[in-house]
Each structure stands twice: as C-alpha cells, then as structure tokens.
PDB file of C-alpha atoms and ligand atoms in Angstrom:
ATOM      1  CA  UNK A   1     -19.574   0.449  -4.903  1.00  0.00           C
ATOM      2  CA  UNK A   2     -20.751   3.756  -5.795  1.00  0.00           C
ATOM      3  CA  UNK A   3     -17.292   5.683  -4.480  1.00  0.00           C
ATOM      4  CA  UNK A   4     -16.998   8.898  -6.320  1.00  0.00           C
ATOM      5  CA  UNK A   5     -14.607   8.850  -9.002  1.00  0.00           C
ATOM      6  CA  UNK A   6     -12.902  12.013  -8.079  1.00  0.00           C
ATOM      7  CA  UNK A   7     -12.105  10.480  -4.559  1.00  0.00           C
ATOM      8  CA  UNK A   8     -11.827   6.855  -5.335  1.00  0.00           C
ATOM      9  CA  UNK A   9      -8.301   5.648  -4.164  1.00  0.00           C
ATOM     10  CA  UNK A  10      -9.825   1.898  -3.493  1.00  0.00           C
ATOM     11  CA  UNK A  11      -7.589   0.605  -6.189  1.00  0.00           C
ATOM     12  CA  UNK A  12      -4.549   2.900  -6.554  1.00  0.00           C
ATOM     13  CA  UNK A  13      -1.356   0.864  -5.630  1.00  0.00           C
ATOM     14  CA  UNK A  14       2.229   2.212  -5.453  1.00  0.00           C
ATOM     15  CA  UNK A  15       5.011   0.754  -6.401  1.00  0.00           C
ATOM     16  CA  UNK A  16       8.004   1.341  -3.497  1.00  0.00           C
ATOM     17  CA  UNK A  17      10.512   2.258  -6.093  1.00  0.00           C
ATOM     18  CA  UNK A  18       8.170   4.842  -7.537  1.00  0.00           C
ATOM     19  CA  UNK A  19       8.931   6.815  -4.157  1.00  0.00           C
ATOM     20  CA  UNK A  20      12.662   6.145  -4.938  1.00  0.00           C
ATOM     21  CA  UNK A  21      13.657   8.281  -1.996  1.00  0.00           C
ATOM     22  CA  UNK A  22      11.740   6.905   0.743  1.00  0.00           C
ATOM     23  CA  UNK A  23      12.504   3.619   2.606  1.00  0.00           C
ATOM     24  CA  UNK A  24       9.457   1.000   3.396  1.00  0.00           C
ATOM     25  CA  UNK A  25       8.358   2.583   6.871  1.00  0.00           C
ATOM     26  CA  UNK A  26       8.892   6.008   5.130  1.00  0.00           C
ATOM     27  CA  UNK A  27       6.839   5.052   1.874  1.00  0.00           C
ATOM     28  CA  UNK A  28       3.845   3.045   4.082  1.00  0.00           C
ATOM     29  CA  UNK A  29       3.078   5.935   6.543  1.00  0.00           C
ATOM     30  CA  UNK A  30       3.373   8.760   3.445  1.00  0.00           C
ATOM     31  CA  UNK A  31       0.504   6.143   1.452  1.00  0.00           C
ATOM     32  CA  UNK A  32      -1.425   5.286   3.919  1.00  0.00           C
ATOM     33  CA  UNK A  33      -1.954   9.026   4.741  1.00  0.00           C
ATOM     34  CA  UNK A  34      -2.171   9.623   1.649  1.00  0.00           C
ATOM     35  CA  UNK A  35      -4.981   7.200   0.887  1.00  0.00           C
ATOM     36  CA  UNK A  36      -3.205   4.734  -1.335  1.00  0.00           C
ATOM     37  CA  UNK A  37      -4.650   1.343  -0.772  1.00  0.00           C
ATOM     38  CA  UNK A  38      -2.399  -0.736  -1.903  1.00  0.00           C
ATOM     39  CA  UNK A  39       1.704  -1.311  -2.327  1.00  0.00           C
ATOM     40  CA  UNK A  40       3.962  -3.372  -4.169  1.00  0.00           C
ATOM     41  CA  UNK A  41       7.357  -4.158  -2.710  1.00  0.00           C
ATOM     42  CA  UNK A  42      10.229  -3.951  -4.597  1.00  0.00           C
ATOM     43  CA  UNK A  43      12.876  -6.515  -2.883  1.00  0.00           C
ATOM     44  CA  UNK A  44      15.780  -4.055  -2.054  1.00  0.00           C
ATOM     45  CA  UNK A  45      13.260  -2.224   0.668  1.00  0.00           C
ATOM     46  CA  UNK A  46      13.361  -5.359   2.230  1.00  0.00           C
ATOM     47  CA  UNK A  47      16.731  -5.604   2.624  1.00  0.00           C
ATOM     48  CA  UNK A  48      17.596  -6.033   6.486  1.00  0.00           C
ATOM     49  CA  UNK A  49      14.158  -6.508   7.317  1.00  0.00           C
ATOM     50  CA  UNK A  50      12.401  -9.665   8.601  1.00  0.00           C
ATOM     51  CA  UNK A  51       9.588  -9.199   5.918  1.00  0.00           C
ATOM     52  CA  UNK A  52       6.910 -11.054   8.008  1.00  0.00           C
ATOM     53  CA  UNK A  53       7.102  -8.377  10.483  1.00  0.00           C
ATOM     54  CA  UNK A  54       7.314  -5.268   7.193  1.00  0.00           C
ATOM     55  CA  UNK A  55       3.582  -7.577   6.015  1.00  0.00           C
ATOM     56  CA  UNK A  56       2.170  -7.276   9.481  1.00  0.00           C
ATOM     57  CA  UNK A  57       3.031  -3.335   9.994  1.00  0.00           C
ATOM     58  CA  UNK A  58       2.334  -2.935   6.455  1.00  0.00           C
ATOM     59  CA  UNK A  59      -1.454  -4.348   6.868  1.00  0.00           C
ATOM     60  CA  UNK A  60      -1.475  -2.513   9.938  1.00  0.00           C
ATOM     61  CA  UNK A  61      -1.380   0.860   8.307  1.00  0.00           C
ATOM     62  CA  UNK A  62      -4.144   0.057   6.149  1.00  0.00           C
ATOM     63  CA  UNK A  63      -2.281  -0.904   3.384  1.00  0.00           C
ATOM     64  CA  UNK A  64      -2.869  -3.972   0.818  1.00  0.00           C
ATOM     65  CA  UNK A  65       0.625  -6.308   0.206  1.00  0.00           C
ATOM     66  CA  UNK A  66      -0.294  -6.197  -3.566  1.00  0.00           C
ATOM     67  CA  UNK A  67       3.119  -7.936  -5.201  1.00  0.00           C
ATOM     68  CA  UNK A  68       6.212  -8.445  -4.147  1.00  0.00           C
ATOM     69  CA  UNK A  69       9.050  -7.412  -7.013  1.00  0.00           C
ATOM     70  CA  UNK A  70      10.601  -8.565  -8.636  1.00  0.00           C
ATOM     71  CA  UNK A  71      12.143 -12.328  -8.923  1.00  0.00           C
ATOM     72  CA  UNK A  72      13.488 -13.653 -12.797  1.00  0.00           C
ATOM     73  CA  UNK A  73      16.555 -13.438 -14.512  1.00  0.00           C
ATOM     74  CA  UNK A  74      16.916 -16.931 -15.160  1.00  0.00           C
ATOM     75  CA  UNK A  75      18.885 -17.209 -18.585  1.00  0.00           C
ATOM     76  CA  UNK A  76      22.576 -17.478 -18.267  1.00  0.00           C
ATOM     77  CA  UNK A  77      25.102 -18.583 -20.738  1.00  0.00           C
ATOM     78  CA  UNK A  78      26.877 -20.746 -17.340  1.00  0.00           C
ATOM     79  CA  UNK A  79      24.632 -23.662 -15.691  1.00  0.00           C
ATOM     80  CA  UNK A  80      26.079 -22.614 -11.937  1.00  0.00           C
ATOM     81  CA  UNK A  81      24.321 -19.003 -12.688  1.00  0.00           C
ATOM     82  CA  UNK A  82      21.035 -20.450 -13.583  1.00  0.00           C
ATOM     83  CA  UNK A  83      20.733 -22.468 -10.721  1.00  0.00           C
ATOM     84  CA  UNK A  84      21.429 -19.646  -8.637  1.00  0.00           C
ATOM     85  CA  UNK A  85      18.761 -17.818 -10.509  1.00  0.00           C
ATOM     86  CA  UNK A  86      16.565 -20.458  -9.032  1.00  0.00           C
ATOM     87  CA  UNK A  87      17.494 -20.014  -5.789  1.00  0.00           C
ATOM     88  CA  UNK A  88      17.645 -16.593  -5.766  1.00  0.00           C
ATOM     89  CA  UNK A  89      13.696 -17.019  -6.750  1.00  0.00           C
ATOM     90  CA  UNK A  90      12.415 -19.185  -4.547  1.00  0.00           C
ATOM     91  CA  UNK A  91      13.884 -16.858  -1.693  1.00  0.00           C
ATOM     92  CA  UNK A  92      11.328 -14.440  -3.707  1.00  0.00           C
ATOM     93  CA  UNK A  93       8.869 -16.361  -3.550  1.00  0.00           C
ATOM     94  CA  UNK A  94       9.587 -16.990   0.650  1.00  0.00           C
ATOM     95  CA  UNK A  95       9.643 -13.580   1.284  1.00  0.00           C
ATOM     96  CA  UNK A  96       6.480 -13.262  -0.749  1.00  0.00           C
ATOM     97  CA  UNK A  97       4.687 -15.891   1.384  1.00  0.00           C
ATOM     98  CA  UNK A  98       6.210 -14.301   4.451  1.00  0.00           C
ATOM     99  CA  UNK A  99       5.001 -10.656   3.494  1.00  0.00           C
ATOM    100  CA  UNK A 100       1.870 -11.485   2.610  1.00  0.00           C
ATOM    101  CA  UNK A 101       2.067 -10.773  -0.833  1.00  0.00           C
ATOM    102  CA  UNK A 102      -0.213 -12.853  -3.480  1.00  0.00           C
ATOM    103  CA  UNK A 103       2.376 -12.661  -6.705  1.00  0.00           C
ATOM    104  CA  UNK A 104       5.834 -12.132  -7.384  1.00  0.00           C
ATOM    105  CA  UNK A 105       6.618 -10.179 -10.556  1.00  0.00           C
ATOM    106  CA  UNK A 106       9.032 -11.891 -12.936  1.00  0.00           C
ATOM    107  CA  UNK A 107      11.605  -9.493 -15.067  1.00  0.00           C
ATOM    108  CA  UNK A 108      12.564 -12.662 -16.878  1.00  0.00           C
ATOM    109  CA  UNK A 109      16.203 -11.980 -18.196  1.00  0.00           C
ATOM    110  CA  UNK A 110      18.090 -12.433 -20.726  1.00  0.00           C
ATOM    111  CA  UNK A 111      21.992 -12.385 -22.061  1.00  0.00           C
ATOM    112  CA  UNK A 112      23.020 -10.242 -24.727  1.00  0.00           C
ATOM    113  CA  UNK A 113      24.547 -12.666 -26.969  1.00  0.00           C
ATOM    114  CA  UNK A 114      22.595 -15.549 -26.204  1.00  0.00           C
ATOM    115  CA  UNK A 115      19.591 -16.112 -28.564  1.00  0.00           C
ATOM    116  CA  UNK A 116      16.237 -15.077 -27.320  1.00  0.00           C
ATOM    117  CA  UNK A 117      15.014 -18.628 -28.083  1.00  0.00           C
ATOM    118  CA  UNK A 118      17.529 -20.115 -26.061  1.00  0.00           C
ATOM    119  CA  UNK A 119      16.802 -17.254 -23.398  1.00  0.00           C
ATOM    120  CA  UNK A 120      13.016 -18.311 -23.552  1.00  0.00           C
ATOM    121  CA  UNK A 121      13.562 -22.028 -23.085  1.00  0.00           C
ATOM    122  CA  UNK A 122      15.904 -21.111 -19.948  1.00  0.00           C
ATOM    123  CA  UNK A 123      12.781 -19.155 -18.882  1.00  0.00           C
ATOM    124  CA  UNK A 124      10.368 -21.586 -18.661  1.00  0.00           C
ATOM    125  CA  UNK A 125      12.637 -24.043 -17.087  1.00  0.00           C
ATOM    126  CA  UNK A 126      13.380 -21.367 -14.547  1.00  0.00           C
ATOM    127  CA  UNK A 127       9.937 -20.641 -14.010  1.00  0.00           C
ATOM    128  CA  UNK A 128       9.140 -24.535 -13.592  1.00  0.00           C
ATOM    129  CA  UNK A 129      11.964 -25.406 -11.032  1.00  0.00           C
ATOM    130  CA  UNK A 130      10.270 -22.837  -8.567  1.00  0.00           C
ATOM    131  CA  UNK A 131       6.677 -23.835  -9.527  1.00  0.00           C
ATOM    132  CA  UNK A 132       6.433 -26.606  -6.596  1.00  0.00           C
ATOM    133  CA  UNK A 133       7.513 -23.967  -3.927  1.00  0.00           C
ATOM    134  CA  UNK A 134       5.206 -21.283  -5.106  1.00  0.00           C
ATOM    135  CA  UNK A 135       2.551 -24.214  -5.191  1.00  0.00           C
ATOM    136  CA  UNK A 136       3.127 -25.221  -1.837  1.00  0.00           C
ATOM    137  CA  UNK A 137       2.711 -21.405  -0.642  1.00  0.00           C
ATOM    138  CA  UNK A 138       0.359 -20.203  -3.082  1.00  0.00           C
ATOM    139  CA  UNK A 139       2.349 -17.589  -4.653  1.00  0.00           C
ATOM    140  CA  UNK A 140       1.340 -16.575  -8.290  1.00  0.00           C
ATOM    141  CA  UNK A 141       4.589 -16.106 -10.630  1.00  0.00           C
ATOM    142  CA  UNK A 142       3.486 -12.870 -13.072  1.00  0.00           C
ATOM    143  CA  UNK A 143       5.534 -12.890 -15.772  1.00  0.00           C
ATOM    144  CA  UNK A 144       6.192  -9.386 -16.543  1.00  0.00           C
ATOM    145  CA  UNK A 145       6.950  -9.285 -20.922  1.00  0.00           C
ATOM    146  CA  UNK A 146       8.974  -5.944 -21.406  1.00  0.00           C
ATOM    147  CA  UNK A 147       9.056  -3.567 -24.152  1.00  0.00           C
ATOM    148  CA  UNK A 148      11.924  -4.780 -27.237  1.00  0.00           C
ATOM    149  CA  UNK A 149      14.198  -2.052 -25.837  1.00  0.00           C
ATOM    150  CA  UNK A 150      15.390  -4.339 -23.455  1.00  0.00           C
ATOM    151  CA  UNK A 151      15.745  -7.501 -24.915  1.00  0.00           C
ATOM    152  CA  UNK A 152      19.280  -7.604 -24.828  1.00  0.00           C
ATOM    153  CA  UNK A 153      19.895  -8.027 -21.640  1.00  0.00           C
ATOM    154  CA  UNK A 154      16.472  -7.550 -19.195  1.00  0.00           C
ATOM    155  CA  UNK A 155      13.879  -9.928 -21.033  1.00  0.00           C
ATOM    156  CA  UNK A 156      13.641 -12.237 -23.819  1.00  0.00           C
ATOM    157  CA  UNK A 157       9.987 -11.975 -23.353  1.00  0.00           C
ATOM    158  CA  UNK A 158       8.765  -8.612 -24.948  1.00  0.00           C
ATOM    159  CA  UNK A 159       5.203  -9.216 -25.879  1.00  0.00           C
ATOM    160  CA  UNK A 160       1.948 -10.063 -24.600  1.00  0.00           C
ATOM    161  CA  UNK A 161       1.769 -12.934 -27.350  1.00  0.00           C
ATOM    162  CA  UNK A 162       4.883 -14.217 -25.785  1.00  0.00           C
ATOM    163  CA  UNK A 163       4.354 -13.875 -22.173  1.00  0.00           C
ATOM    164  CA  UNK A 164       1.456 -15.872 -23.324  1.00  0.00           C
ATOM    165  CA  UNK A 165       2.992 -18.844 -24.956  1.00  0.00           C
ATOM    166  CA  UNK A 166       5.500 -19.261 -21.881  1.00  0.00           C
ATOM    167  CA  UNK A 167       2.333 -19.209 -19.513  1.00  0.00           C
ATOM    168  CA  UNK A 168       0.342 -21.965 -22.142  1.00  0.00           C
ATOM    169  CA  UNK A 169       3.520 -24.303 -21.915  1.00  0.00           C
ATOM    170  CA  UNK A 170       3.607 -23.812 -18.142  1.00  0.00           C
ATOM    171  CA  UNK A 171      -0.155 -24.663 -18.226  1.00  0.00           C
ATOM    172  CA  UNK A 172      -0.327 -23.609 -14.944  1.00  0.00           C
ATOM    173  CA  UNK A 173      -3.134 -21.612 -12.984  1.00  0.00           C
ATOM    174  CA  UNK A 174       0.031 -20.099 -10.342  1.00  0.00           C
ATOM    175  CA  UNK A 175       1.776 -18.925 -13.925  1.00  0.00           C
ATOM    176  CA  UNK A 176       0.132 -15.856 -15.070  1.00  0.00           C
ATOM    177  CA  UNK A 177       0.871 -12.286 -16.494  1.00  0.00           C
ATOM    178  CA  UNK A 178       2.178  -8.386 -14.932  1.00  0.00           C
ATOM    179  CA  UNK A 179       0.304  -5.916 -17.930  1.00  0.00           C
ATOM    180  CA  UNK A 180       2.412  -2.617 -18.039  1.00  0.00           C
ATOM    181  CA  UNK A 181       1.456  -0.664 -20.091  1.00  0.00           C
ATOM    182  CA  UNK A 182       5.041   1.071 -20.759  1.00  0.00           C
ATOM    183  CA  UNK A 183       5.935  -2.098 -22.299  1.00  0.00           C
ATOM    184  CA  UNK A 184       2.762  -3.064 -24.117  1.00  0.00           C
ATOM    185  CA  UNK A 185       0.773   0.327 -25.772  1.00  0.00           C
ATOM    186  CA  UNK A 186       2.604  -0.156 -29.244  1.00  0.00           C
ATOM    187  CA  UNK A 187       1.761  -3.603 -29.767  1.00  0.00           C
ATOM    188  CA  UNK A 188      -1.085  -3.917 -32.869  1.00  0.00           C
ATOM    189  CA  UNK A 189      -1.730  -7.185 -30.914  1.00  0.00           C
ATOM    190  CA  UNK A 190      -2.540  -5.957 -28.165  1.00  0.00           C
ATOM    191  CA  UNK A 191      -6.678  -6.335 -27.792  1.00  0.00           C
ATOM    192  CA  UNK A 192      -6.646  -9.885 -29.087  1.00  0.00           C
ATOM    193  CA  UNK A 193      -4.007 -10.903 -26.449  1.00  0.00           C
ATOM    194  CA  UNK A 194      -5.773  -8.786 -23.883  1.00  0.00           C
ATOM    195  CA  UNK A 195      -8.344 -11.211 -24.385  1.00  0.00           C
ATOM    196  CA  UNK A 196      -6.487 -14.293 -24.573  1.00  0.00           C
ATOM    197  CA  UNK A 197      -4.670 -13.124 -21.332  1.00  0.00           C
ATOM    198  CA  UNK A 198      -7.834 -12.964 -19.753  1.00  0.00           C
ATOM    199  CA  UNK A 199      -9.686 -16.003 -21.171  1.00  0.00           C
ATOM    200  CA  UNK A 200      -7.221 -18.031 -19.804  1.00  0.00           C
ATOM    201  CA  UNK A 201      -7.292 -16.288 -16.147  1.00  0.00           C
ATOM    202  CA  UNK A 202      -3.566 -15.097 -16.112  1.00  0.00           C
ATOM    203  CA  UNK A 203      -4.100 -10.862 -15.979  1.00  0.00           C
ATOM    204  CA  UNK A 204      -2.647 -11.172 -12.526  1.00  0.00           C
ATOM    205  CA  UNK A 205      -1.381  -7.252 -12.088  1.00  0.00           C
ATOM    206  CA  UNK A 206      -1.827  -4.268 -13.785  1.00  0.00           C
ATOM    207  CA  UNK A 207       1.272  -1.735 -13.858  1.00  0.00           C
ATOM    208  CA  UNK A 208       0.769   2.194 -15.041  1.00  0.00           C
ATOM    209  CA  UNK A 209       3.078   5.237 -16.048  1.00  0.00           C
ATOM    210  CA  UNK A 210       3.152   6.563 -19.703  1.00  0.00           C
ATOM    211  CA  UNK A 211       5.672   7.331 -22.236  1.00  0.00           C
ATOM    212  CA  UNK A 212       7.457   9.911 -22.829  1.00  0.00           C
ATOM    213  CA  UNK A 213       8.215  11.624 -26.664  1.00  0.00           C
ATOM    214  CA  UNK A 214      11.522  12.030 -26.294  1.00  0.00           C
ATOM    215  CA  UNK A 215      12.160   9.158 -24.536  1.00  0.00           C
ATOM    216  CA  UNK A 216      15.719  10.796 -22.892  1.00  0.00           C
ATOM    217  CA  UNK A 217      17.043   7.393 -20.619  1.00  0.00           C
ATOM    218  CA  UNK A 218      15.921   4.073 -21.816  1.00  0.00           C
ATOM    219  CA  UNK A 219      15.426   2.894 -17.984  1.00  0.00           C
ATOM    220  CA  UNK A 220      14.690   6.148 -15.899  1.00  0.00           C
ATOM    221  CA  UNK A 221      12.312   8.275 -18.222  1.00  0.00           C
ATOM    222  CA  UNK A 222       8.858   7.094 -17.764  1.00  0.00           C
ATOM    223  CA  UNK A 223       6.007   9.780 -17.125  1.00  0.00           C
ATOM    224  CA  UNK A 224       3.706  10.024 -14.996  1.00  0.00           C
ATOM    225  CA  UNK A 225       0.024   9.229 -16.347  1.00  0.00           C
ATOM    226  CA  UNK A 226      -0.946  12.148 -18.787  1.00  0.00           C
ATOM    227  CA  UNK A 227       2.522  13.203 -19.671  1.00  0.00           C
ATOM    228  CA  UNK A 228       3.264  11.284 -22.248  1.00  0.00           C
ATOM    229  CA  UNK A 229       1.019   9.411 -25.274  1.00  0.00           C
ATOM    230  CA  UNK A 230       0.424   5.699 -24.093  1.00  0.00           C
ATOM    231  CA  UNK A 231      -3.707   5.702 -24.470  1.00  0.00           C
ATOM    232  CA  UNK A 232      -4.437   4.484 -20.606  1.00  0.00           C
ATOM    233  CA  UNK A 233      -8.158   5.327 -20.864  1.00  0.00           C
ATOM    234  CA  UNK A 234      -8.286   3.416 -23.511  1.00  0.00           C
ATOM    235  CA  UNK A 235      -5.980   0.274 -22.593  1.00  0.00           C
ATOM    236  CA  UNK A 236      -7.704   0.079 -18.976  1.00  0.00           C
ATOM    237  CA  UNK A 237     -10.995  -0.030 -20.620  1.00  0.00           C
ATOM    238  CA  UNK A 238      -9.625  -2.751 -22.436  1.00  0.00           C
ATOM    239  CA  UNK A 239      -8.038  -4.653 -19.703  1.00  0.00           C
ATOM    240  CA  UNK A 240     -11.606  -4.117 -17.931  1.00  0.00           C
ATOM    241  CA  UNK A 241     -13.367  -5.018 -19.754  1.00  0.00           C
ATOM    242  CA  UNK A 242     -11.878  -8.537 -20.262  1.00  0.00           C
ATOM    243  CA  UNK A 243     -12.650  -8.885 -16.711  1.00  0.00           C
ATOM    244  CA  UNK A 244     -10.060  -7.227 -14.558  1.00  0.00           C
ATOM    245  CA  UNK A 245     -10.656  -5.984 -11.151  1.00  0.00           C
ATOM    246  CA  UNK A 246      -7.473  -5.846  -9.522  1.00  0.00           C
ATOM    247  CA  UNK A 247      -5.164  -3.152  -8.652  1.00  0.00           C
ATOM    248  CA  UNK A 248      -4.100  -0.609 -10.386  1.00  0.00           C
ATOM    249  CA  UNK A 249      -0.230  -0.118  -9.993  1.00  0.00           C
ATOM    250  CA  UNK A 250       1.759   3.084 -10.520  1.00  0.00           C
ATOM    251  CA  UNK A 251       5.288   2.343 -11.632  1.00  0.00           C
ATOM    252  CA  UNK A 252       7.044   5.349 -12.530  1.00  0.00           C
ATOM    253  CA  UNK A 253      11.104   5.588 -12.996  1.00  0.00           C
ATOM    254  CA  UNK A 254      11.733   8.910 -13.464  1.00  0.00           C
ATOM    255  CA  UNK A 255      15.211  10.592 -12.753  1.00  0.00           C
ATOM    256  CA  UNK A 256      13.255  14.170 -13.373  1.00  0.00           C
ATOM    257  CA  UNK A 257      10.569  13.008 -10.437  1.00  0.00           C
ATOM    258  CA  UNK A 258      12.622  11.729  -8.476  1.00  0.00           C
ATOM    259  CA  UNK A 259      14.795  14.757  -7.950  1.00  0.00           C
ATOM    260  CA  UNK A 260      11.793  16.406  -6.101  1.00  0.00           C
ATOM    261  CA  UNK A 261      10.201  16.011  -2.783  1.00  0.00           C
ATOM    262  CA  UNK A 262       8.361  12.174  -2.678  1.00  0.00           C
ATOM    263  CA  UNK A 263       5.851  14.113  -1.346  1.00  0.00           C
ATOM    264  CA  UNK A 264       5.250  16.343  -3.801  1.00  0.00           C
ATOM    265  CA  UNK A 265       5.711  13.337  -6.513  1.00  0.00           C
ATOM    266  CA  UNK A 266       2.944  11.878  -4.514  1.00  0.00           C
ATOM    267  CA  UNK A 267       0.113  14.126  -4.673  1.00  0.00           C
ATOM    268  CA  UNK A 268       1.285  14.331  -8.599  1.00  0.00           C
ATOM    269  CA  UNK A 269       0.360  10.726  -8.521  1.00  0.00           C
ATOM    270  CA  UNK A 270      -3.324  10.974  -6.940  1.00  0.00           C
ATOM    271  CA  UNK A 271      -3.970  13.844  -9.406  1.00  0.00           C
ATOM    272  CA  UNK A 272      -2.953  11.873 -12.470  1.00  0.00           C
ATOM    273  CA  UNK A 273      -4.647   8.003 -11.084  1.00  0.00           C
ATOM    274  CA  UNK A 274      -7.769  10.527 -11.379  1.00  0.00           C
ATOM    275  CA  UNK A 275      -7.758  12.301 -14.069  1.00  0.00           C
ATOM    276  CA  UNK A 276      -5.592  10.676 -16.804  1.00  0.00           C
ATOM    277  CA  UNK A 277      -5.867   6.796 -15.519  1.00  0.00           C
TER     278      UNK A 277
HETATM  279 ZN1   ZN B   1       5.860  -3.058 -14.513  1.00  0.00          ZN
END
C-alpha cells in the first residue's frame, strides 16, 4: 500500500471506552465518519445488546470488530469466586465469537493480600479452564501484563517477561499477548521480550496512549499520544519491526478528555495517530 501517511487511517482502532461518553451506536457512526477502521469493544457497551446483531451493524458501518474487552480476573482468595471468574470468561469469549471479534483482552487480576505467585498460578489455571471454548470458537485469549502500579489488585502479571512465561506454560497458539505501551515503556527488557513475544507468534494487539509527568490519577490520567514521554515512535518501530501488522489501538482514560465533547476528543485522536504515533 502506498496510502499517504498524513491520511492513512487503515490501521487506527478505537477503543469504545476511549469515547467514554458515547454508547456503541453513538461511538460506530462518530468512527466510521470519522475514518477509524477499526474498534475494540469494551463489554459494558454491550450491555442489553444481542452482540451478534452490534457485530453485524458494526461491520456494516465499515468498521473492523478488532477485540472484544476485556475478560480476566481470575485469582480469588475463595474457590466459588474463581469458578465464577471462569464463567464469567467464557461468556467473554461467547460474546466474542458472537460479535465477531478475533481476541478477547485479559486484565488478569489479582487480590491484594494474596501473593502474586499464587495470583499467577490462579491465572494460568483460569486461562486453561476456558482454553477448550475459545478453541472450539477460535477466539485468541491476549493476556494484557499491566504496569506494577496495579499489582495489588488489577494484575499479577506486570511485565512483558511475565506475560510471556504464562503464555510458554500455556504453550498454546490461542494464548498470546495485548502490548500497551502505558504499561510497558519503562521496562529495560523491553526489546528482547519484544522479540521473544514475536518469535513465538503471540503480539496479538497493540494498545496506545502515553504517560503523563505528573501522573495525577493512577487509573484515569493517561495522555493522548504526544502529551506525555512514553517513546511511541520508537516502541512501534520496535514492535514492527518484529513483525507486527495489526492494529493499532488507542486506549486513552482520561478524566481531563473526557470532560470535553467526544467529538472534539476525536479529531484530537486522528491528529496525534499521525503525527506522534
Ligand atoms: Zn491496553
């Protein structure tokens, strides 16, 4: 493709929750005017919704199902709430397979209190109670390692080397990897498990949004590309480079964004994919 850069939206996907104030009908018809190519779901906009009917309008308007998110949360201290977990993802992964979407994205969990390594075996078990589902409807399961910040109580899985060795002991080709960038620019690690992530055919999704100096909200405070000082040229190259050709996602929680017009925040958005991404 020789698409101009300055015009390319081919592989710009949005995250629904991005456009916070915007329901699914609301967020597809503002993208696909927009020229977004793709979306990725976030469950609650599917709430009261058949979703094999929000797929079909979805691909309707033009618009690629890229992910549906999020399933995980498996580790709990009670055996009752982990087996729920499991339900609770292989509904996920139904939906998924009834939207249309390729990969659920795993925020894997974990209880403050509970050790991480406990957290990470309850993980992988998680992960491979739903594996023969996901298998039978060829979802991929992205497991989505967060930054440390939130290893309390989000995910005990807060590196790429981690995500990693939960994917090898899977050994699965349906068990793969969401790269964010928010949670992964610090990491001195990071090129050598870029690699490794891609070697072994698991870079299933690619999420955007930068960091912001101060960091004021440890959930709600991410910037848009440019505004803040993760190196996105340079980790995209990287991720590129090792082979990717997906999507690329914009996931931005911002309490500052989202107090103005979605539209407004989504013009921000083209601007930035282009010039800072
Ligand atoms: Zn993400």
């Amino acid at each position: 493709m020789n698409a101009d850069p300055l015009t390319d939206f081919s592989r710009l996907c949005v995250h629904t929750i991005t456009t916070k104030g915007w329901d699914l009908e609301e967020a597809v018809d503002h993208y696909a005017q927009a020229g977004v190519s793709g979306i990725t779901v976030w469950r609650q906009w599917l709430e009261g919704r058949d979703p094999s009917k929000a797929g079909k309008s979805i691909r309707a308007a033009g618009l690629k199902v890229v992910s549906l998110c999020r399933g995980g949360f498996y580790p709990a201290v009670e055996e009752k709430s982990r087996l729920d977990a499991i339900e609770d993802n292989k509904r996920a992964i139904e939906d998924a397979a009834a939207l249309g979407a390729p990969i659920v994205v795993l925020v894997c969990g974990a209880v403050p209190g509970q050790s991480l390594v406990e957290s990470r075996m309850q993980i992988t078990d998680g992960i491979a109670a739903t594996l023969p589902l996901a298998e039978s409807l060829g979802i991929k399961l992205a497991i989505e390692p967060l930054h440390p910040m939130y290893a309390d109580d989000r995910s005990a899985i807060n590196s790429l080397a981690s995500a990693n060795d939960v994917c090898d002991e899977l050994n699965h080709p349906l068990v793969g990897i969401a790269y964010d960038v928010y949670h992964l620019w610090w990491d001195p690690d990071l090129e050598a498990q870029t690699r490794r992530t891609a070697e072994a055919n698991r870079l299933f999704s690619f999420h955007v949004c930068d960091w912001m100096t101060p960091t004021t909200d440890l959930l709600n405070d991410r910037g848009l590309m440019g505004e803040g000082c993760i190196d996105l040229r340079g980790i995209r190259g990287m991720v590129e480079d090792s082979g990717f050709k997906g999507m690329i996602e914009v996931e931005v929680f911002s309490n500052r964004w989202w107090e103005k017009p979605p539209q407004e925040f989504l013009q921000a958005i083209k601007q930035s994919y282009l010039h800072y991404t």
